[in-house]
Short mmCIF file of C-alpha atoms in Angstrom, two decimals:
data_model
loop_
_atom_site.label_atom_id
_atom_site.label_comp_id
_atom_site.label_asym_id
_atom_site.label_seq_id
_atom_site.Cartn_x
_atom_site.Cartn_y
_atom_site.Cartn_z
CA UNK H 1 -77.28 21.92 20.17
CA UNK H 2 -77.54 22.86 16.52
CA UNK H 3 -76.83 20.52 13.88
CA UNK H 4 -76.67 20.62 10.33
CA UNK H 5 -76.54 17.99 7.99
CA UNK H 6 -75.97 17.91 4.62
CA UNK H 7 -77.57 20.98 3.61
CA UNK H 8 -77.51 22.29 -0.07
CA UNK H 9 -79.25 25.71 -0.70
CA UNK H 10 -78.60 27.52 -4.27
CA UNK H 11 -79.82 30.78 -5.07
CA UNK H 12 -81.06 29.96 -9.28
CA UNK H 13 -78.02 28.65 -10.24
CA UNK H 14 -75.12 29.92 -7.64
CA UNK H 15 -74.77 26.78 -4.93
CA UNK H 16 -74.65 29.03 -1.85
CA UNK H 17 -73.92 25.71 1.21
CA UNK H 18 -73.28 22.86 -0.98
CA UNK H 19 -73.32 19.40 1.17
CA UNK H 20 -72.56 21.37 4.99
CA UNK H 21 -72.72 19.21 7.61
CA UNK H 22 -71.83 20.37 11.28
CA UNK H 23 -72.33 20.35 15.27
CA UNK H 24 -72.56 22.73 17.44
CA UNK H 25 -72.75 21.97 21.01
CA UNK H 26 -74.56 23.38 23.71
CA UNK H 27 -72.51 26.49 25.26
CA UNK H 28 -70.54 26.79 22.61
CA UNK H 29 -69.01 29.83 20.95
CA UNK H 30 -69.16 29.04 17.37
CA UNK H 31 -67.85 31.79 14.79
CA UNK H 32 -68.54 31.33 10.79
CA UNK H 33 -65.92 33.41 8.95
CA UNK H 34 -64.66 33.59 5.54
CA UNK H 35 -65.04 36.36 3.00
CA UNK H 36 -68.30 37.91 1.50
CA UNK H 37 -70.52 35.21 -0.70
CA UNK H 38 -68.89 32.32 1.09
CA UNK H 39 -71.84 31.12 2.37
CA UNK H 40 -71.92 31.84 6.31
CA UNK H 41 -74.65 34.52 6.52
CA UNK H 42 -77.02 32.03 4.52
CA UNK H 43 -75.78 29.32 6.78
CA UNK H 44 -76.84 31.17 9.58
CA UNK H 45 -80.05 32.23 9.19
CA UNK H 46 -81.23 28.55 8.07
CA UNK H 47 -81.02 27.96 11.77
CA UNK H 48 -83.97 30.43 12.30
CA UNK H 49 -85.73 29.38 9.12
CA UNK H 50 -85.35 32.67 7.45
CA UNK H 51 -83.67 30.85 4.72
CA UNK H 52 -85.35 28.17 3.86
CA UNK H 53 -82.54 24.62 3.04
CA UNK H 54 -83.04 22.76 0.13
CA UNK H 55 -81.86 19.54 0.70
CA UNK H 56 -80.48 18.39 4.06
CA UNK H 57 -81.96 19.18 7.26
CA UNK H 58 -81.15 21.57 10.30
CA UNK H 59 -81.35 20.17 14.24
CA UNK H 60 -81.86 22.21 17.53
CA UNK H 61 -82.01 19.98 20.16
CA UNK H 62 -82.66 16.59 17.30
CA UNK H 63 -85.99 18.47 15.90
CA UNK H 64 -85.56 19.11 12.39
CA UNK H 65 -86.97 22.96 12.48
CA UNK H 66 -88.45 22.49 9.47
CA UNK H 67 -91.37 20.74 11.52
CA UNK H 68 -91.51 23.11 13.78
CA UNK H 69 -93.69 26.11 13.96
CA UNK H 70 -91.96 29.51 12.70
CA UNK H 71 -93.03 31.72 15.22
CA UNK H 72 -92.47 29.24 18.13
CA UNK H 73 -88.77 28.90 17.00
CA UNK H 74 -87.89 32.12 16.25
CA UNK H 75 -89.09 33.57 19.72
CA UNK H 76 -87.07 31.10 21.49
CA UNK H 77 -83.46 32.14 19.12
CA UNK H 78 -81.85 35.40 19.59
CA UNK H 79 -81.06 37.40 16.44
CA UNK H 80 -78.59 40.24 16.45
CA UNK H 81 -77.66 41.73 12.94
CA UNK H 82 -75.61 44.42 11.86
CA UNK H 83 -78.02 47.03 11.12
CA UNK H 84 -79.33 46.41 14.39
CA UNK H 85 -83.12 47.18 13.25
CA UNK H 86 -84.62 48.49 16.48
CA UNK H 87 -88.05 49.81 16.35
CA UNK H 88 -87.94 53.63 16.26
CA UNK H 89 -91.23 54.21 17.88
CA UNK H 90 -90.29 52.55 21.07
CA UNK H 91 -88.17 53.38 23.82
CA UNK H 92 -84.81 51.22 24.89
CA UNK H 93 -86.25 49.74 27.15
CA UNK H 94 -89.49 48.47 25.41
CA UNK H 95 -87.11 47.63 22.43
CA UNK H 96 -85.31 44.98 24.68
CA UNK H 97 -88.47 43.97 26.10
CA UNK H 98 -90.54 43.32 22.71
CA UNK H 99 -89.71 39.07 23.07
CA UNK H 100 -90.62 39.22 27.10
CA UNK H 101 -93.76 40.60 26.46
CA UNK H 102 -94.39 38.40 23.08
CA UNK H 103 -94.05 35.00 25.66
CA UNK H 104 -96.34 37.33 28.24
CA UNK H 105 -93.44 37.70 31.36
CA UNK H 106 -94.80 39.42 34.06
CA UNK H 107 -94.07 42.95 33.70
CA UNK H 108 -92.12 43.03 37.04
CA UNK H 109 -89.79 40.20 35.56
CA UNK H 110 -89.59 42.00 32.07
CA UNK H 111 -88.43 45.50 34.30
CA UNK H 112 -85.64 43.21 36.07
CA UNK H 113 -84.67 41.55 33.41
CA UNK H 114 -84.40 45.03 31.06
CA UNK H 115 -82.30 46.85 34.41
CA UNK H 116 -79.96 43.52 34.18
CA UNK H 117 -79.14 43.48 30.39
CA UNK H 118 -78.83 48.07 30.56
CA UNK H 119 -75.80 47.19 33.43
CA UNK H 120 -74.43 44.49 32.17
CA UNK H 121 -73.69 46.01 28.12
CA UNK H 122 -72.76 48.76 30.03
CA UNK H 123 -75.47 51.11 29.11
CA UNK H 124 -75.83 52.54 32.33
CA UNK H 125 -76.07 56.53 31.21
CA UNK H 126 -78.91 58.27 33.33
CA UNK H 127 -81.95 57.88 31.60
CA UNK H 128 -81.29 55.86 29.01
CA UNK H 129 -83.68 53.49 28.99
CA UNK H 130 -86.64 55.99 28.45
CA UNK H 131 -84.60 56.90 25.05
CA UNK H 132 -85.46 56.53 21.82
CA UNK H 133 -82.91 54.88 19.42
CA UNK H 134 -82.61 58.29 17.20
CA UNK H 135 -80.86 59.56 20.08
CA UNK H 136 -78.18 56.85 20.67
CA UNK H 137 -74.90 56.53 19.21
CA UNK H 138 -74.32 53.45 16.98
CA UNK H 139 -72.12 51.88 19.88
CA UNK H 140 -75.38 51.92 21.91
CA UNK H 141 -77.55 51.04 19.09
CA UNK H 142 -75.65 48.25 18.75
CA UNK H 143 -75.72 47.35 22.45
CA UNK H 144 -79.44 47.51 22.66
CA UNK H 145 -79.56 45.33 19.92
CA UNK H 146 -77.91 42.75 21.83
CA UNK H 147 -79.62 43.01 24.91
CA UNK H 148 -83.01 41.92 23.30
CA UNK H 149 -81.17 39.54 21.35
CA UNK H 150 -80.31 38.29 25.29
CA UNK H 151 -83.83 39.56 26.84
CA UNK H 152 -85.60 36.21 26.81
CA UNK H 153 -82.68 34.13 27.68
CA UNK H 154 -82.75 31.93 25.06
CA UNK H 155 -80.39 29.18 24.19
CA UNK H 156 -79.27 30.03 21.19
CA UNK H 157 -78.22 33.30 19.94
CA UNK H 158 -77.36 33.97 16.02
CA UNK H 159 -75.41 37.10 15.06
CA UNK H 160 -74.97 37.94 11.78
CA UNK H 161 -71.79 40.58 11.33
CA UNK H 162 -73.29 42.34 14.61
CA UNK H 163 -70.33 45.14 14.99
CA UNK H 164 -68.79 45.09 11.76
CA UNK H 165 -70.20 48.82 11.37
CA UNK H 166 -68.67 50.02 14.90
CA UNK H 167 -65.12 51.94 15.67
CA UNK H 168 -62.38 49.90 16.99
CA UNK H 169 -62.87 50.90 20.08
CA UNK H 170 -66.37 50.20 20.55
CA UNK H 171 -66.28 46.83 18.83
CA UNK H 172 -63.67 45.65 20.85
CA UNK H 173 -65.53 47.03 24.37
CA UNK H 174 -68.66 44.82 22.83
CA UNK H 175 -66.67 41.96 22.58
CA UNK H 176 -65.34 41.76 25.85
CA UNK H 177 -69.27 42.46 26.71
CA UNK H 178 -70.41 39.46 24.68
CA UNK H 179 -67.88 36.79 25.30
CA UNK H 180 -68.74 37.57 29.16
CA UNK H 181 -72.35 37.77 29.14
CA UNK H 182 -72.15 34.38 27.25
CA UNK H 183 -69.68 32.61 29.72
CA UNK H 184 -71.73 33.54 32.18
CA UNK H 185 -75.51 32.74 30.99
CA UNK H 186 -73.89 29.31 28.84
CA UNK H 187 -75.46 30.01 25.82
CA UNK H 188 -74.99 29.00 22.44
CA UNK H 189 -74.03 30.84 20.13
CA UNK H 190 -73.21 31.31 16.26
CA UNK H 191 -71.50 34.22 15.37
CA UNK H 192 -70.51 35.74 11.77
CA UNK H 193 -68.19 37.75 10.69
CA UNK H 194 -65.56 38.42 7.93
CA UNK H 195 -62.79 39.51 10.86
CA UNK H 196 -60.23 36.74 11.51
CA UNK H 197 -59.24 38.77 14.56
CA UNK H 198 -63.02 38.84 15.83
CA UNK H 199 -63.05 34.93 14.94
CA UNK H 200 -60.41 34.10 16.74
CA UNK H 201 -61.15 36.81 19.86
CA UNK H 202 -64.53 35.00 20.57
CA UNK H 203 -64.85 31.52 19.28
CA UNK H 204 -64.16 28.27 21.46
CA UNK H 205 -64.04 26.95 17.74
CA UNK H 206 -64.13 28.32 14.24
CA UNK H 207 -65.49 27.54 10.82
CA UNK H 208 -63.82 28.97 8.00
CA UNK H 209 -66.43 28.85 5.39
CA UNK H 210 -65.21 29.19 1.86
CA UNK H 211 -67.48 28.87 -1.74
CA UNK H 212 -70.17 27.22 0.37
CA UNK H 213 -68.34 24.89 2.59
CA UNK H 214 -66.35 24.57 5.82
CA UNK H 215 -62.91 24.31 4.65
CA UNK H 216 -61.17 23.76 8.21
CA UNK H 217 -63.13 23.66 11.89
CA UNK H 218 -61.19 24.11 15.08
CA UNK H 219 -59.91 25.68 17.59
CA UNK H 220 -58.53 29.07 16.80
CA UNK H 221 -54.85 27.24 18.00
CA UNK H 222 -55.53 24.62 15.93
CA UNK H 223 -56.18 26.95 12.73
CA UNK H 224 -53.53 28.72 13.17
CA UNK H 225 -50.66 25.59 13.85
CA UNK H 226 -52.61 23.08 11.55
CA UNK H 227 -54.19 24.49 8.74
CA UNK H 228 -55.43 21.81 6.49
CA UNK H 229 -54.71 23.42 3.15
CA UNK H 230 -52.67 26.63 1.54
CA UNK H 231 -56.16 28.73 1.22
CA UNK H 232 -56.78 28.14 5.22
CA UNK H 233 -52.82 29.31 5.32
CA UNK H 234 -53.03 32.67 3.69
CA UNK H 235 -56.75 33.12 4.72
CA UNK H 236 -55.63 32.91 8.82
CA UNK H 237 -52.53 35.07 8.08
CA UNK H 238 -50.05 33.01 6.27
CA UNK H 239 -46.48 34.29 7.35
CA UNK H 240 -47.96 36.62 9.97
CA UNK H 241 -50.23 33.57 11.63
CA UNK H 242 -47.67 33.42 14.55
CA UNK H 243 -49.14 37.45 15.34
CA UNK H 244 -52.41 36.09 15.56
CA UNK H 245 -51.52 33.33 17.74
CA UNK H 246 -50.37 35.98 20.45
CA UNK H 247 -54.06 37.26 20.68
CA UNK H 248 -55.77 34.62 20.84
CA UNK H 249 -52.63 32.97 23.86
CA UNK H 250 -53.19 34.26 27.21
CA UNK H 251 -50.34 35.68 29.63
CA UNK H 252 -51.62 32.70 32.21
CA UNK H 253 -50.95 29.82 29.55
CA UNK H 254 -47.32 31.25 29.02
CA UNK H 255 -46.16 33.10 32.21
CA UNK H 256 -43.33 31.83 34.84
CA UNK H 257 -45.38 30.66 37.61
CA UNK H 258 -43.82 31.89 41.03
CA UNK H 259 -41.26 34.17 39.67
CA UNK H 260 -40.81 37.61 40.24
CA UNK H 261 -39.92 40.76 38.16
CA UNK H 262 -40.62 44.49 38.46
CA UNK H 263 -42.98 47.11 36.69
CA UNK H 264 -46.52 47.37 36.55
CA UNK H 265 -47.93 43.66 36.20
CA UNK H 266 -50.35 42.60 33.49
CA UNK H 267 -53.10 40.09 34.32
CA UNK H 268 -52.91 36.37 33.61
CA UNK H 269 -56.15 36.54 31.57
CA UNK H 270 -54.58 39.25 29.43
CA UNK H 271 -53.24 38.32 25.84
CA UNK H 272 -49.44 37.66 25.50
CA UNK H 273 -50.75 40.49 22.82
CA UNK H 274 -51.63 42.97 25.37
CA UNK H 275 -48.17 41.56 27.27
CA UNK H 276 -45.97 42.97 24.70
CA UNK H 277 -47.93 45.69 24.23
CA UNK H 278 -46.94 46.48 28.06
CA UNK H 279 -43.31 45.78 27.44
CA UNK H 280 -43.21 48.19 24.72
CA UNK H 281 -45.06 50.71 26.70
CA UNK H 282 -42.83 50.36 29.76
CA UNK H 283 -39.82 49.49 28.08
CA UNK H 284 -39.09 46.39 29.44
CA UNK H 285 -38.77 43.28 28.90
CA UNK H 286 -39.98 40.93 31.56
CA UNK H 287 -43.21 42.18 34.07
CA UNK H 288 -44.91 40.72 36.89
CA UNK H 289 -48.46 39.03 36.49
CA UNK H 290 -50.85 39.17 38.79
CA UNK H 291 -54.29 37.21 38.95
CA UNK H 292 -57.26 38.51 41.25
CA UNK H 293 -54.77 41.04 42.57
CA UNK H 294 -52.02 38.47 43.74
CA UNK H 295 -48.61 38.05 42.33
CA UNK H 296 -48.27 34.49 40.73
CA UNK H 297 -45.33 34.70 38.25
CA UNK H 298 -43.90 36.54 35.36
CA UNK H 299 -43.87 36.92 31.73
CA UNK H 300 -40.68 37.29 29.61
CA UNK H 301 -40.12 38.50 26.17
CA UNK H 302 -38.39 35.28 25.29
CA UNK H 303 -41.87 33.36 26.54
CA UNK H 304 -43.66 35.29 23.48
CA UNK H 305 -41.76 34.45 20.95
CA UNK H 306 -41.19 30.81 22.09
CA UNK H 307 -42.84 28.30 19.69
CA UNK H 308 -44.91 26.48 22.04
CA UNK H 309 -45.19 29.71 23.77
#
């Protein structure tokens, strides 16, 4: 659990967090967004004391880490950034290894645990792990990043804008990556980015972070139906919100249980996004939808534009 509360931090005279107080629970996919200078990078890296508050306090687990020693905290938080910042002179592997070692793993754990993070960011090209970052593609710099973020299984994991520098295509393959690895390990973590769409792909809640303060956490539903003010309107989409809202639905939440139609089927994890995108592609407009390989109902056009759709 992190926890902050009340925290003030100015840089001379520019209030950067002014007053912040907020919970994040164990498990929990938390995503700071808003736009550049609001605040959420310097909120984040309070949490590993690379920013230093000055008023307030910061909580992992109900110790303030400001009594806590520096080194000792910061080996037990992963920390995943944009520009990556892999040591050149070591290999892949002894890149994701460099925390391991640090809390002395025995080096038969440390190979396991390297082999588990290469197949599971999908970085399973022969060889690879004997590389040196020079010779990797941002997409797998990136990757490799992550994994030693994840090496040590820690608790909490802060990334700061972590694919903001990748294609489309890469960031979105990531995503998928990250928002499984994380279901599956239950760790916390607190994400940043200035990407409503990347907000909203990943977080179980979001906090839209604007001139130094949250100014709506929630859901990504609830930010979307319920925003609190006219700059939490325009900033989530304003007119196009509803657009949002079918990426962030799933076909499951909206589908015709026990109903039947034909064409290729889309799966009931799938986005009512990825739904239409189907319907477009085969020109029709209701499909099957099939979960673990079995039929269990089917999605209509009408059921995406519904309200409570």
């Amino acid at each position: 659990m992190i926890e902050f509360d009340h925290v003030h931090k100015r840089f001379g005279d520019r209030v950067v967090i002014d007053d912040l107080s907020l919970r994040i629970e164990d498990g929990e996919f938390f995503v700071l967004v808003g736009p550049s200078g609001s605040g959420k990078s310097t909120l984040l890296r309070t949490v590993n004391r690379l920013v230093p508050v000055d008023a307030g306090a910061v909580r992992v687990d109900g110790e303030d880490i400001a009594t806590l020693d520096v080194e000792t905290l910061r080996r037990g938080i992963g920390y995943a950034i944009q520009s990556v910042g892999l040591f050149p002179h070591r290999t892949v592997a002894e890149n994701i290894a460099t925390v391991p070692r640090l809390l002395h793993w025995p080096e038969a754990d440390i190979r396991a645990r390297v082999d588990e993070l290469l197949a599971l960011l999908r970085l399973d090209e022969p060889g690879i792990a004997a590389r040196y970052p020079e010779t990797l593609s941002g997409g797998q710099q990136q990757r490799v990043g992550v994994a030693r973020a994840l090496a040590a299984r820690p608790r909490i994991v802060l990334m700061d804008e972590p694919f903001g520098a990748l294609d489309p295509l890469t960031r979105e393959s990531l995503q998928v990556s990250l928002k499984t690895i994380q279901r599956d390990m239950g760790t916390t973590i607190l994400f940043v980015t200035h990407d409503m769409d990347e907000a909203f792909g990943l977080g179980d809640r979001v906090g839209l972070m604007l001139d130094g303060g949250l100014a709506q956490v929630g859901t990504p539903l609830q930010l979307l139906h319920d925003p609190v003010d006219e700059r939490v309107r325009d900033f989530v989409g304003g007119a196009r919100a509803r657009l949002r809202e079918l990426a962030v639905r799933t076909v499951g939440q909206s589908m015709r249980r026990g109903e039947r139609a034909e064409g290729e089927p889309v799966d009931a994890d799938a986005s009512l996004q990825d739904a239409l995108g189907a319907m477009l592609t085969q020109r029709r407009d209701r499909l099957p939808v099939f979960q673990d390989g079995q039929p269990v109902g089917a999605i209509a056009l009408v059921d995406l534009v519904a309200r409570d759709a």
